[in-house]
Structure formats: C-alpha cells, structure tokens
C-alpha cells in the first residue's frame, strides 16, 4: 500500500483493501505518517480543472445525477470507522519533536552538518559505482556492500534536518485531520502554516469548543464583558472545560492576532489568518466575542490593511471585508471605533472605493451594515440612535435610500443563474436582505418600482427584473432542501428562514396585480421569466 504512485490515475477505494483496520493498527508512528501521504489523495475530492463545472447550477445538476456519496466521502467514512484512528492522528500531530529527535548542542550540530555535506558529495558517485559493479559482476557481494554503505550515509542526517523531517510528516497528518474535519477538499499541496490555520478555522467554525482557544484569564474577560454590558454570559463559555483550555500568558486566538499584525502586506497568509479569526466570530453574533477582539485592536488593523496598506489582493481583501462584517455586526461600539479611525473624507472615500471595486468580495460587509442599521433604528431610544447614525459616516451613508438602491441594483446585475458559484451566491442573499428589510417597513413595492425605473434609465427595460426572477427561482431550488444553508442564513442575518421563504414567494407571485410581485414591474413585451435555466 505504501508504494502506490501519487497522484493516482484512479482513486483507491479503501474499503476494498483486505484487513485495512488491522494493517493500520500494525503501523508504528512513522509508518502511519507515511500512510497519511496516501490518505491525503484518497479522501480529497478530485479537481476536474474545469471552472464551468464549479457553478452552483452544475453542482446541483450533478447531485441529481449522482445521489450517493462520492468515493472520497466513502473513504472518509472508512477511515472514521477504524477504531482509534483519529486518536492516533491527534497524538502524532501534537507529539513534541523533542520526543523523537532529542537535543544537541551547537558544536555537535555543526559537526553533523559538515559530516553530512561531505557524505552528500560522494553519495551519488558511490551509488553509481555500486550500480556498475552490480551489472558487471556475477557476484553481488561488493554491490550490496556499497549500497549498504550508501544507506548508512543517508541515515546520518544532521539533527536539525531530522527535526524538519519530523515536521514535514506532521503536514501530512494535519492535512488528513483537516479533510476529515472540514469535509470535501480538493487535492493540493499546502504548507504547514496554512494547514494549521485551516485546522483552526475548522475547529472554530460554528463550534462551541472554540473557546478552548483562550486561556483562563481570557475566559474570565469574556464573562466580565457580558457582566458590564448586562447581558447573559454565552452558554458555551460557561460550559467550556477549563482543564482543556490554553495555558500560558496568552491563548492561541490572541497569539494569532499578534501574528496577523506582524504579517507583511503582500503575504498570502493574511487570507488564512483572517479566515481563522472570522470563523471564531461566525454564527450567532456574540457581543462579548466582538468586544474581546475589538479591545485587541483588530478593527483598526483591518482598516489599516484596507485603507492604508494599499492591499491589492482580492482574496485578502475579501477575507478582511468578511471579518470586518462579523466584527461590527449589531455592535454600536464597533461603528464608533470605525468612525474614529476613518476620520477624514479622503479615508472614507478610499474605503468606499475598495467596497465598490468588487461587490462580490465586499457584499457580506454591505449586508452587515444594512442589518446593523436596521437593528439600531428599531431600538427604543430613537433620539440617541439618530445621533449615533448622524455621527458615523458609514451608517449615515447606508441610511440614504439612494445608496441602498445603488447597492441593490449592482448586486443583482453582477450575477446570473449560469454563473452562480459558492463565492458569489452571497450577492443574491445580500440583495434579498435589503428587500426583506424593506418589506418589514412596507417599502418593498417602492424598491421594486425603483429597480424598474433604473432599467428604463439604462434603456434596457426588463433586463434586471427578469434576471432577478430567474435568480429567485434558482434560490428556491437551491436552498429549500439544504438545512445547513438555511441555518447559516438565519444565523448571519437574525432573520428567520420562514421570512426568507415568504419574501421569495411574494416576489415570485404570478399575479400581475400583486404589489410585491416582480412580474408586476415588467411590461409584458419585455417579460422573459419562463426561461428554463436548467443545465444538462
């Protein structure tokens, strides 16, 4: 098994391997680490390399054709059914390097490097001579001796190289753990740092155990924040097993924030760092979690990267926009901090330019701002809220109807059913959030009429609303059978999924006299709502 070529032309089906559980149980830690190199291929989804097949429409069609699990998913189940397998991986991944490699002083290490370099210079020559002797002699004794000598030289590695060797094995183990934790992953080579960040991301995402990333003092700090704000302490914080939390002066999450701030502007690790921190905040919004991160200067760091650092990477910017959205959502203190940092028209204009340059990347932040504004406006102290909104440039900007309509128009216009992917489908959901909030205030017909007027102004009547109608039909097909997706929509918006469904049904109502139906705002001559968007 350990000698299969990588990559495979056809994926191995692990359940077909006789006695797999016993075989794995017989592996020592070194063999298990080697075995993980093969497993990383067998449990990863194959990448076809065809971008067209990554659209949500194509994925839905493929799922209808193949209702059963993929071979990679079957292999994952096979591994999970091996007794003690996950426990052994965790022990291997967390084993200290010193447990297997020992320590050496500087002079000893230097001497080992000199010796290894000397041996490395003659190693190829020695192997060449051994091969020639094996070919020319009927006796293999001298060849065997030469090969044995070469093997011994190979084993005489410097201590630091042995340590690196051990670390690289951990990469394979971490990858397997990440795939099993996160589900379907594409086959790719990923560095140890990124694997670790992805492990943090999967550990934190929607999981109550994410508070194990903090130490005892930091958990107490979360409790103090809740007490000061006169809100109940998060149940997951109360239930966290303190015997398992981080030790030391700072927890793992705080250390990650420190690394983020030191990361060079052009570093690709910024994307994964932001994703790992965002996963800690994702789900039901926690004021205490937000304030914990705000106190550590996270908002100012994000704004510096967006406004001042001249970051050009779209992936990094998207990760920062998403993180900023989770950090600020429903948190009036965060908006005040934003206004304190973005204290000039020039800074605010740069920020808006970054948002408008790619709404696919920034739409989750737009959604956060719109939802937060609606939450603030619904609070009892209307005078205080109005004062805060007027003093915050961001809230003031989004409070103007013409700006919300501008976002809505562009969000609908940049996507079509045929081009929807997991990356841009959020634009459709953000446009729905804007319309759901309008519906709450009885202004849904006003918004639909404004979209119709925008079409006429652009001299393309019907093009936007026909497209939106098709998108919503797809939305029904895509979301109504997916519990996880609906839960994510509820958690991110604090709007019940039933209200999402009701709003979509109203918009798709076939009655041309209904004030909230899209077809009421499309002239019959331009109507094209019955177009079949299914993909073969």
Short mmCIF file of C-alpha atoms in Angstrom, two decimals:
data_model
loop_
_atom_site.label_atom_id
_atom_site.label_comp_id
_atom_site.label_asym_id
_atom_site.label_seq_id
_atom_site.Cartn_x
_atom_site.Cartn_y
_atom_site.Cartn_z
CA UNK A 1 0.00 0.00 0.00
CA UNK A 2 2.71 2.47 0.90
CA UNK A 3 4.19 2.32 -2.59
CA UNK A 4 1.26 3.49 -4.69
CA UNK A 5 2.32 6.30 -7.06
CA UNK A 6 0.97 9.78 -6.31
CA UNK A 7 -1.12 11.21 -7.93
CA UNK A 8 -3.33 8.25 -8.78
CA UNK A 9 -4.94 7.82 -12.18
CA UNK A 10 -7.90 6.24 -10.40
CA UNK A 11 -8.79 6.79 -6.79
CA UNK A 12 -8.27 3.86 -4.43
CA UNK A 13 -11.34 2.59 -2.62
CA UNK A 14 -10.11 1.97 0.91
CA UNK A 15 -12.90 -0.39 1.90
CA UNK A 16 -11.69 -2.81 -0.80
CA UNK A 17 -8.31 -3.21 0.92
CA UNK A 18 -8.33 -6.51 2.88
CA UNK A 19 -7.75 -6.21 6.62
CA UNK A 20 -7.29 -2.43 6.45
CA UNK A 21 -8.09 -1.84 10.12
CA UNK A 22 -5.57 -4.46 11.27
CA UNK A 23 -2.99 -3.14 8.83
CA UNK A 24 -3.32 0.40 10.14
CA UNK A 25 -3.24 -0.85 13.72
CA UNK A 26 0.09 -2.55 12.98
CA UNK A 27 1.72 0.68 11.78
CA UNK A 28 4.17 2.43 14.05
CA UNK A 29 4.01 6.22 14.22
CA UNK A 30 6.49 6.67 11.35
CA UNK A 31 4.56 4.29 9.09
CA UNK A 32 1.28 5.97 9.99
CA UNK A 33 2.73 9.34 8.98
CA UNK A 34 3.83 7.84 5.65
CA UNK A 35 0.39 6.31 5.20
CA UNK A 36 -1.16 9.78 5.55
CA UNK A 37 0.55 10.81 2.30
CA UNK A 38 -1.61 8.26 0.50
CA UNK A 39 -4.71 9.09 2.51
CA UNK A 40 -4.46 12.77 1.53
CA UNK A 41 -5.20 11.67 -2.04
CA UNK A 42 -7.88 9.09 -1.30
CA UNK A 43 -10.05 11.37 0.86
CA UNK A 44 -9.78 14.52 -1.29
CA UNK A 45 -12.29 15.42 -3.97
CA UNK A 46 -10.79 15.26 -7.45
CA UNK A 47 -10.34 18.63 -9.16
CA UNK A 48 -11.53 18.45 -12.76
CA UNK A 49 -9.84 21.75 -13.61
CA UNK A 50 -12.99 22.93 -15.39
CA UNK A 51 -14.25 26.17 -13.88
CA UNK A 52 -17.61 25.81 -15.63
CA UNK A 53 -18.30 22.72 -13.56
CA UNK A 54 -17.85 24.65 -10.33
CA UNK A 55 -21.02 26.67 -10.77
CA UNK A 56 -23.83 26.01 -8.32
CA UNK A 57 -26.15 25.20 -11.21
CA UNK A 58 -23.79 22.49 -12.48
CA UNK A 59 -23.25 21.14 -8.96
CA UNK A 60 -27.00 20.88 -8.40
CA UNK A 61 -27.38 19.03 -11.70
CA UNK A 62 -24.52 16.68 -10.79
CA UNK A 63 -26.03 15.97 -7.38
CA UNK A 64 -29.29 14.96 -9.04
CA UNK A 65 -27.43 12.51 -11.30
CA UNK A 66 -25.34 11.02 -8.50
CA UNK A 67 -27.41 10.94 -5.36
CA UNK A 68 -24.90 8.78 -3.48
CA UNK A 69 -21.74 9.96 -1.72
CA UNK A 70 -18.51 10.42 -3.68
CA UNK A 71 -15.66 7.92 -3.47
CA UNK A 72 -13.67 10.40 -1.38
CA UNK A 73 -16.54 10.66 1.12
CA UNK A 74 -16.83 6.85 1.26
CA UNK A 75 -13.10 6.66 2.01
CA UNK A 76 -13.51 9.22 4.78
CA UNK A 77 -16.21 7.08 6.39
CA UNK A 78 -13.98 4.00 6.06
CA UNK A 79 -11.20 5.77 7.98
CA UNK A 80 -13.52 7.07 10.66
CA UNK A 81 -14.73 3.51 11.26
CA UNK A 82 -11.21 2.30 12.09
CA UNK A 83 -11.04 2.06 15.91
CA UNK A 84 -8.69 4.62 17.46
CA UNK A 85 -7.62 6.11 14.10
CA UNK A 86 -8.46 9.75 14.87
CA UNK A 87 -6.94 9.46 18.34
CA UNK A 88 -3.65 8.20 16.84
CA UNK A 89 -3.60 11.03 14.29
CA UNK A 90 -4.12 13.61 17.01
CA UNK A 91 -1.33 12.14 19.12
CA UNK A 92 1.00 12.09 16.13
CA UNK A 93 0.12 15.66 15.15
CA UNK A 94 0.62 17.02 18.68
CA UNK A 95 3.70 14.98 19.63
CA UNK A 96 6.62 17.22 20.50
CA UNK A 97 9.54 16.96 18.13
CA UNK A 98 11.93 16.54 21.06
CA UNK A 99 10.21 13.27 21.97
CA UNK A 100 11.68 11.56 18.90
CA UNK A 101 14.72 13.61 17.92
CA UNK A 102 16.33 14.60 21.19
CA UNK A 103 18.53 17.68 21.54
CA UNK A 104 22.07 18.56 20.58
CA UNK A 105 24.41 21.45 21.29
CA UNK A 106 25.60 23.88 18.66
CA UNK A 107 29.05 22.36 18.11
CA UNK A 108 27.63 18.88 17.76
CA UNK A 109 25.04 20.14 15.27
CA UNK A 110 27.74 21.94 13.26
CA UNK A 111 29.89 18.82 13.17
CA UNK A 112 26.91 16.76 11.95
CA UNK A 113 26.28 19.22 9.12
CA UNK A 114 29.91 19.12 7.97
CA UNK A 115 29.91 15.34 8.03
CA UNK A 116 26.61 15.11 6.15
CA UNK A 117 27.74 17.57 3.48
CA UNK A 118 30.95 15.58 2.93
CA UNK A 119 28.94 12.38 2.60
CA UNK A 120 26.40 14.01 0.29
CA UNK A 121 29.16 14.98 -2.17
CA UNK A 122 30.22 11.37 -2.68
CA UNK A 123 26.82 9.74 -2.32
CA UNK A 124 25.83 9.88 -5.99
CA UNK A 125 29.27 8.62 -7.08
CA UNK A 126 29.08 5.75 -4.64
CA UNK A 127 25.63 4.73 -5.86
CA UNK A 128 26.84 4.93 -9.48
CA UNK A 129 29.82 2.65 -8.74
CA UNK A 130 27.58 0.21 -6.91
CA UNK A 131 25.23 0.02 -9.87
CA UNK A 132 28.07 -0.55 -12.35
CA UNK A 133 29.61 -3.30 -10.21
CA UNK A 134 26.23 -4.98 -9.90
CA UNK A 135 25.90 -5.01 -13.68
CA UNK A 136 29.45 -6.22 -14.42
CA UNK A 137 29.95 -8.82 -11.69
CA UNK A 138 28.27 -12.19 -11.26
CA UNK A 139 28.72 -11.72 -7.54
CA UNK A 140 26.53 -9.16 -5.83
CA UNK A 141 28.52 -9.03 -2.61
CA UNK A 142 30.53 -5.87 -3.40
CA UNK A 143 27.48 -4.12 -4.81
CA UNK A 144 25.43 -4.98 -1.73
CA UNK A 145 28.20 -3.65 0.49
CA UNK A 146 28.32 -0.37 -1.43
CA UNK A 147 24.54 0.05 -1.33
CA UNK A 148 24.57 -0.70 2.40
CA UNK A 149 27.23 1.96 2.91
CA UNK A 150 25.16 4.46 0.96
CA UNK A 151 22.12 3.60 3.05
CA UNK A 152 24.11 4.20 6.22
CA UNK A 153 25.28 7.57 4.92
CA UNK A 154 21.70 8.54 4.15
CA UNK A 155 20.70 7.80 7.73
CA UNK A 156 23.40 10.09 9.16
CA UNK A 157 21.36 13.29 8.90
CA UNK A 158 22.06 16.40 11.00
CA UNK A 159 19.78 16.86 13.98
CA UNK A 160 18.04 19.96 12.55
CA UNK A 161 17.29 18.10 9.32
CA UNK A 162 15.75 15.27 11.33
CA UNK A 163 13.57 17.85 13.07
CA UNK A 164 12.45 19.28 9.73
CA UNK A 165 11.78 15.74 8.52
CA UNK A 166 9.53 15.19 11.54
CA UNK A 167 7.70 18.48 10.94
CA UNK A 168 7.00 17.64 7.30
CA UNK A 169 5.38 14.37 8.36
CA UNK A 170 3.09 16.40 10.58
CA UNK A 171 1.97 18.29 7.46
CA UNK A 172 0.54 15.07 6.03
CA UNK A 173 -1.18 14.20 9.30
CA UNK A 174 -2.66 17.69 9.67
CA UNK A 175 -3.97 17.57 6.12
CA UNK A 176 -5.84 14.33 6.78
CA UNK A 177 -7.28 15.75 10.01
CA UNK A 178 -8.36 18.93 8.17
CA UNK A 179 -10.16 16.99 5.46
CA UNK A 180 -11.97 14.81 7.96
CA UNK A 181 -12.96 17.88 9.97
CA UNK A 182 -13.97 20.11 7.06
CA UNK A 183 -15.43 17.62 4.61
CA UNK A 184 -14.72 17.73 0.91
CA UNK A 185 -11.34 19.20 -0.04
CA UNK A 186 -9.51 19.42 -3.36
CA UNK A 187 -6.23 17.62 -3.86
CA UNK A 188 -3.45 20.14 -3.46
CA UNK A 189 -0.10 20.68 -1.74
CA UNK A 190 -0.44 23.09 1.19
CA UNK A 191 2.22 24.37 3.56
CA UNK A 192 2.28 23.55 7.26
CA UNK A 193 1.29 27.09 8.27
CA UNK A 194 -1.78 27.13 6.02
CA UNK A 195 -2.76 23.65 7.18
CA UNK A 196 -2.57 24.82 10.77
CA UNK A 197 -4.67 27.91 10.02
CA UNK A 198 -7.25 25.79 8.24
CA UNK A 199 -7.32 23.47 11.22
CA UNK A 200 -8.00 26.46 13.46
CA UNK A 201 -10.71 27.64 11.06
CA UNK A 202 -12.49 24.28 11.03
CA UNK A 203 -12.14 23.94 14.80
CA UNK A 204 -13.72 27.35 15.44
CA UNK A 205 -16.44 27.38 12.80
CA UNK A 206 -19.89 27.11 14.46
CA UNK A 207 -18.36 25.01 17.24
CA UNK A 208 -18.87 25.56 20.95
CA UNK A 209 -15.38 24.25 21.69
CA UNK A 210 -13.85 27.29 20.01
CA UNK A 211 -13.39 28.86 23.44
CA UNK A 212 -10.64 26.32 24.09
CA UNK A 213 -8.52 28.71 22.00
CA UNK A 214 -8.49 31.07 25.01
CA UNK A 215 -6.74 30.79 28.36
CA UNK A 216 -8.34 31.09 31.80
CA UNK A 217 -7.78 34.84 32.13
CA UNK A 218 -9.29 35.48 28.71
CA UNK A 219 -12.36 33.39 29.52
CA UNK A 220 -12.81 35.47 32.65
CA UNK A 221 -12.51 38.57 30.49
CA UNK A 222 -15.41 37.40 28.31
CA UNK A 223 -17.51 36.96 31.43
CA UNK A 224 -16.61 40.44 32.64
CA UNK A 225 -17.59 41.96 29.27
CA UNK A 226 -21.02 40.29 29.46
CA UNK A 227 -21.49 41.42 33.06
CA UNK A 228 -20.61 45.03 32.25
CA UNK A 229 -22.99 45.05 29.28
CA UNK A 230 -25.71 43.50 31.47
CA UNK A 231 -26.23 40.59 29.06
CA UNK A 232 -26.21 36.83 29.79
CA UNK A 233 -22.85 35.12 29.51
CA UNK A 234 -22.58 32.88 26.46
CA UNK A 235 -23.57 29.36 27.47
CA UNK A 236 -20.66 27.82 25.56
CA UNK A 237 -18.22 29.94 27.60
CA UNK A 238 -19.78 28.78 30.86
CA UNK A 239 -19.65 25.14 29.74
CA UNK A 240 -16.06 25.24 28.49
CA UNK A 241 -13.90 22.62 30.20
CA UNK A 242 -11.12 24.71 31.71
CA UNK A 243 -8.89 21.68 32.03
CA UNK A 244 -8.55 21.71 28.24
CA UNK A 245 -8.04 25.43 27.58
CA UNK A 246 -4.77 27.07 26.55
CA UNK A 247 -2.12 27.59 29.20
CA UNK A 248 0.47 30.36 29.21
CA UNK A 249 0.03 34.13 29.31
CA UNK A 250 -1.93 34.29 26.04
CA UNK A 251 -4.34 31.93 24.35
CA UNK A 252 -4.00 30.69 20.79
CA UNK A 253 -6.51 33.20 19.39
CA UNK A 254 -4.66 36.16 20.90
CA UNK A 255 -1.36 34.83 19.57
CA UNK A 256 -2.91 34.55 16.11
CA UNK A 257 -3.96 38.21 16.28
CA UNK A 258 -0.40 39.20 17.14
CA UNK A 259 0.92 37.26 14.14
CA UNK A 260 -1.69 38.91 11.88
CA UNK A 261 -0.49 42.35 12.81
CA UNK A 262 3.13 41.48 12.03
CA UNK A 263 2.42 39.80 8.71
CA UNK A 264 3.87 41.62 5.67
CA UNK A 265 1.33 43.38 3.47
CA UNK A 266 1.98 41.12 0.48
CA UNK A 267 1.83 37.86 2.47
CA UNK A 268 -0.66 35.23 1.27
CA UNK A 269 -1.01 34.05 4.88
CA UNK A 270 -3.15 37.10 5.61
CA UNK A 271 -6.09 35.44 3.87
CA UNK A 272 -5.93 32.31 6.01
CA UNK A 273 -5.29 34.24 9.22
CA UNK A 274 -8.38 36.39 8.64
CA UNK A 275 -10.46 33.32 7.79
CA UNK A 276 -9.39 31.59 11.00
CA UNK A 277 -10.36 34.59 13.16
CA UNK A 278 -13.62 35.11 11.25
CA UNK A 279 -14.62 31.51 11.94
CA UNK A 280 -14.35 32.26 15.67
CA UNK A 281 -16.97 35.02 15.26
CA UNK A 282 -19.19 33.28 12.71
CA UNK A 283 -22.64 32.06 13.70
CA UNK A 284 -24.92 33.68 16.25
CA UNK A 285 -23.46 37.13 16.96
CA UNK A 286 -21.77 37.43 20.36
CA UNK A 287 -21.19 40.94 21.71
CA UNK A 288 -18.62 39.64 24.20
CA UNK A 289 -16.59 37.89 21.48
CA UNK A 290 -16.63 41.05 19.37
CA UNK A 291 -15.53 43.28 22.23
CA UNK A 292 -12.77 40.82 23.17
CA UNK A 293 -11.29 41.25 19.68
CA UNK A 294 -12.03 44.98 19.45
CA UNK A 295 -10.03 45.57 22.65
CA UNK A 296 -7.04 43.97 20.95
CA UNK A 297 -7.09 46.45 18.08
CA UNK A 298 -8.41 44.08 15.41
CA UNK A 299 -10.74 46.63 13.79
CA UNK A 300 -8.01 49.23 13.45
CA UNK A 301 -5.66 46.62 11.97
CA UNK A 302 -8.26 45.59 9.35
CA UNK A 303 -8.99 49.19 8.40
CA UNK A 304 -5.28 49.91 8.08
CA UNK A 305 -4.93 46.98 5.70
CA UNK A 306 -7.96 48.04 3.61
CA UNK A 307 -7.30 51.78 3.54
CA UNK A 308 -3.64 52.47 4.25
CA UNK A 309 -1.59 49.44 3.24
CA UNK A 310 -2.53 49.54 -0.45
CA UNK A 311 -3.53 45.88 -0.38
CA UNK A 312 -4.31 44.72 -3.93
CA UNK A 313 -5.06 41.04 -3.41
CA UNK A 314 -8.75 40.40 -3.97
CA UNK A 315 -8.67 37.24 -1.83
CA UNK A 316 -7.09 39.04 1.11
CA UNK A 317 -9.47 41.99 0.78
CA UNK A 318 -12.46 39.66 0.69
CA UNK A 319 -11.29 37.90 3.85
CA UNK A 320 -10.85 41.27 5.60
CA UNK A 321 -14.27 42.52 4.47
CA UNK A 322 -15.90 39.32 5.75
CA UNK A 323 -14.04 39.54 9.07
CA UNK A 324 -14.92 43.23 9.44
CA UNK A 325 -18.58 42.40 8.86
CA UNK A 326 -18.63 39.77 11.62
CA UNK A 327 -16.71 42.07 13.96
CA UNK A 328 -19.06 45.05 13.53
CA UNK A 329 -22.46 43.41 13.10
CA UNK A 330 -25.05 44.85 15.51
CA UNK A 331 -22.24 46.40 17.60
CA UNK A 332 -22.64 50.15 18.04
CA UNK A 333 -19.24 50.39 19.77
CA UNK A 334 -17.58 48.92 16.68
CA UNK A 335 -19.19 51.56 14.45
CA UNK A 336 -17.96 54.27 16.80
CA UNK A 337 -14.43 52.86 16.57
CA UNK A 338 -14.77 52.77 12.78
CA UNK A 339 -15.69 56.44 12.71
CA UNK A 340 -12.77 57.31 14.98
CA UNK A 341 -10.31 55.64 12.60
CA UNK A 342 -11.92 56.76 9.33
CA UNK A 343 -11.85 60.39 10.40
CA UNK A 344 -11.39 62.15 7.05
CA UNK A 345 -13.37 62.29 3.82
CA UNK A 346 -10.32 61.03 1.99
CA UNK A 347 -10.08 57.87 4.11
CA UNK A 348 -13.80 57.22 3.80
CA UNK A 349 -13.67 57.61 0.02
CA UNK A 350 -10.78 55.12 -0.21
CA UNK A 351 -12.83 52.70 1.91
CA UNK A 352 -15.89 53.11 -0.35
CA UNK A 353 -13.75 52.66 -3.45
CA UNK A 354 -12.44 49.38 -2.07
CA UNK A 355 -16.02 48.21 -1.41
CA UNK A 356 -17.32 49.31 -4.80
CA UNK A 357 -14.38 47.91 -6.75
CA UNK A 358 -15.75 44.39 -6.24
CA UNK A 359 -19.11 43.83 -4.57
CA UNK A 360 -18.59 40.08 -4.87
CA UNK A 361 -15.78 40.48 -2.33
CA UNK A 362 -17.39 43.11 -0.11
CA UNK A 363 -21.10 42.24 -0.18
CA UNK A 364 -21.02 40.45 3.18
CA UNK A 365 -19.82 43.67 4.78
CA UNK A 366 -22.58 45.59 2.99
CA UNK A 367 -25.08 43.07 4.39
CA UNK A 368 -23.68 43.58 7.90
CA UNK A 369 -24.02 47.34 7.68
CA UNK A 370 -27.59 47.19 6.35
CA UNK A 371 -28.65 44.70 9.04
CA UNK A 372 -26.94 46.71 11.79
CA UNK A 373 -28.58 49.94 10.68
CA UNK A 374 -32.00 48.27 10.77
CA UNK A 375 -31.28 46.90 14.27
CA UNK A 376 -30.17 50.29 15.58
CA UNK A 377 -33.19 52.07 14.08
CA UNK A 378 -35.55 49.63 15.78
CA UNK A 379 -34.19 50.37 19.27
CA UNK A 380 -36.30 52.32 21.73
CA UNK A 381 -34.09 55.37 22.24
CA UNK A 382 -34.72 56.90 18.81
CA UNK A 383 -33.01 60.21 19.64
CA UNK A 384 -29.78 58.55 20.75
CA UNK A 385 -29.78 56.23 17.74
CA UNK A 386 -30.34 59.13 15.34
CA UNK A 387 -27.41 60.93 16.93
CA UNK A 388 -25.10 57.91 16.55
CA UNK A 389 -26.13 57.40 12.92
CA UNK A 390 -25.58 61.02 12.05
CA UNK A 391 -22.11 60.94 13.63
CA UNK A 392 -20.99 57.73 11.90
CA UNK A 393 -20.07 58.27 8.25
CA UNK A 394 -20.67 54.62 7.36
CA UNK A 395 -24.14 54.36 8.91
CA UNK A 396 -25.09 57.75 7.55
CA UNK A 397 -24.07 56.71 4.04
CA UNK A 398 -26.07 53.46 4.08
CA UNK A 399 -29.10 55.14 5.69
CA UNK A 400 -29.69 57.08 2.47
CA UNK A 401 -32.17 55.18 0.30
CA UNK A 402 -30.42 56.07 -2.94
CA UNK A 403 -27.24 54.38 -1.74
CA UNK A 404 -29.04 51.19 -0.69
CA UNK A 405 -30.77 51.11 -4.07
CA UNK A 406 -27.42 51.53 -5.79
CA UNK A 407 -26.05 48.51 -3.92
CA UNK A 408 -29.19 46.51 -4.71
CA UNK A 409 -29.06 47.28 -8.43
CA UNK A 410 -25.40 46.28 -8.75
CA UNK A 411 -25.75 43.14 -6.60
CA UNK A 412 -28.47 41.81 -8.88
CA UNK A 413 -26.72 42.93 -12.04
CA UNK A 414 -23.37 41.18 -11.44
CA UNK A 415 -24.75 37.63 -11.16
CA UNK A 416 -26.78 35.26 -13.32
CA UNK A 417 -28.03 31.76 -12.65
CA UNK A 418 -25.49 30.27 -15.05
CA UNK A 419 -22.56 31.97 -13.30
CA UNK A 420 -23.55 31.45 -9.66
CA UNK A 421 -20.85 29.85 -7.51
CA UNK A 422 -20.30 29.32 -3.81
CA UNK A 423 -18.28 32.54 -3.90
CA UNK A 424 -20.84 34.89 -5.46
CA UNK A 425 -24.20 33.42 -4.37
CA UNK A 426 -23.85 35.65 -1.30
CA UNK A 427 -24.61 38.61 -3.58
CA UNK A 428 -28.09 37.16 -4.19
CA UNK A 429 -28.64 36.69 -0.45
CA UNK A 430 -27.46 40.22 0.33
CA UNK A 431 -29.91 41.64 -2.22
CA UNK A 432 -32.65 39.61 -0.54
CA UNK A 433 -31.68 41.00 2.88
CA UNK A 434 -32.09 44.54 1.57
CA UNK A 435 -35.55 43.69 0.19
CA UNK A 436 -36.63 41.79 3.32
CA UNK A 437 -35.83 44.80 5.47
CA UNK A 438 -37.74 46.98 3.02
CA UNK A 439 -40.69 44.59 3.27
CA UNK A 440 -40.69 44.89 7.07
CA UNK A 441 -41.20 48.63 6.67
CA UNK A 442 -43.83 48.26 3.93
CA UNK A 443 -41.47 49.64 1.27
CA UNK A 444 -40.95 46.57 -0.92
CA UNK A 445 -43.12 47.96 -3.79
CA UNK A 446 -41.11 51.20 -3.64
CA UNK A 447 -37.86 49.31 -4.12
CA UNK A 448 -39.21 47.21 -6.99
CA UNK A 449 -40.53 50.33 -8.69
CA UNK A 450 -37.10 51.96 -8.26
CA UNK A 451 -35.46 48.97 -9.97
CA UNK A 452 -37.90 49.31 -12.87
CA UNK A 453 -37.09 52.99 -13.19
CA UNK A 454 -33.38 52.18 -13.14
CA UNK A 455 -33.93 49.76 -16.03
CA UNK A 456 -35.69 52.44 -18.05
CA UNK A 457 -32.94 54.93 -17.24
CA UNK A 458 -30.35 52.46 -18.51
CA UNK A 459 -32.55 51.88 -21.59
CA UNK A 460 -32.71 48.13 -21.00
CA UNK A 461 -36.28 47.55 -19.75
CA UNK A 462 -36.84 44.16 -18.18
CA UNK A 463 -33.22 43.00 -18.17
CA UNK A 464 -32.68 43.38 -14.42
CA UNK A 465 -36.02 42.13 -13.11
CA UNK A 466 -36.13 39.15 -15.48
CA UNK A 467 -32.69 38.18 -14.25
CA UNK A 468 -33.74 38.63 -10.63
CA UNK A 469 -36.81 36.47 -11.19
CA UNK A 470 -34.63 33.64 -12.55
CA UNK A 471 -32.21 34.02 -9.64
CA UNK A 472 -35.02 33.69 -7.11
CA UNK A 473 -36.41 30.59 -8.82
CA UNK A 474 -32.95 29.08 -8.54
CA UNK A 475 -32.75 30.23 -4.90
CA UNK A 476 -35.85 28.18 -4.10
CA UNK A 477 -34.42 25.08 -5.76
CA UNK A 478 -31.03 25.51 -4.14
CA UNK A 479 -31.94 26.37 -0.55
CA UNK A 480 -35.24 24.73 0.30
CA UNK A 481 -33.64 21.29 0.54
CA UNK A 482 -30.49 22.27 2.42
CA UNK A 483 -30.81 22.56 6.18
CA UNK A 484 -27.24 23.70 6.73
CA UNK A 485 -27.51 26.56 4.27
CA UNK A 486 -30.77 27.75 5.80
CA UNK A 487 -29.24 27.71 9.28
CA UNK A 488 -26.33 29.79 8.04
CA UNK A 489 -28.74 32.32 6.53
CA UNK A 490 -30.64 32.61 9.80
CA UNK A 491 -27.52 32.94 11.95
CA UNK A 492 -25.88 35.54 9.72
CA UNK A 493 -28.98 37.74 9.41
CA UNK A 494 -31.02 37.07 12.56
CA UNK A 495 -33.99 36.73 10.19
CA UNK A 496 -35.98 33.50 10.37
CA UNK A 497 -35.72 31.26 7.35
CA UNK A 498 -39.52 31.24 7.09
CA UNK A 499 -39.37 35.00 6.43
CA UNK A 500 -36.76 34.41 3.74
CA UNK A 501 -39.06 31.86 2.06
CA UNK A 502 -42.14 34.07 2.38
CA UNK A 503 -40.36 37.05 0.83
CA UNK A 504 -39.11 34.99 -2.12
CA UNK A 505 -42.63 33.58 -2.64
CA UNK A 506 -44.08 37.09 -2.64
CA UNK A 507 -41.55 38.26 -5.19
CA UNK A 508 -42.27 35.27 -7.44
CA UNK A 509 -46.05 35.57 -7.15
CA UNK A 510 -47.60 35.05 -10.64
CA UNK A 511 -50.34 37.64 -10.04
CA UNK A 512 -49.53 40.75 -12.08
CA UNK A 513 -51.72 42.84 -9.78
CA UNK A 514 -49.78 41.89 -6.64
CA UNK A 515 -47.78 44.94 -5.43
CA UNK A 516 -44.84 42.80 -4.23
CA UNK A 517 -44.59 40.56 -7.31
CA UNK A 518 -41.66 41.11 -9.68
CA UNK A 519 -43.79 40.49 -12.78
CA UNK A 520 -45.97 43.47 -11.84
CA UNK A 521 -43.00 45.68 -12.73
CA UNK A 522 -42.09 44.05 -16.06
CA UNK A 523 -44.01 45.14 -19.16
CA UNK A 524 -45.41 42.10 -20.93
CA UNK A 525 -43.48 42.85 -24.10
CA UNK A 526 -40.20 42.54 -22.18
CA UNK A 527 -41.18 39.60 -19.99
CA UNK A 528 -38.88 36.57 -20.14
CA UNK A 529 -39.48 34.84 -16.82
CA UNK A 530 -40.32 31.36 -18.10
CA UNK A 531 -36.86 30.68 -19.49
CA UNK A 532 -35.56 27.28 -18.42
CA UNK A 533 -32.24 27.70 -16.61
CA UNK A 534 -31.58 24.00 -16.04
CA UNK A 535 -28.22 22.69 -17.20
CA UNK A 536 -27.72 19.36 -18.91
#
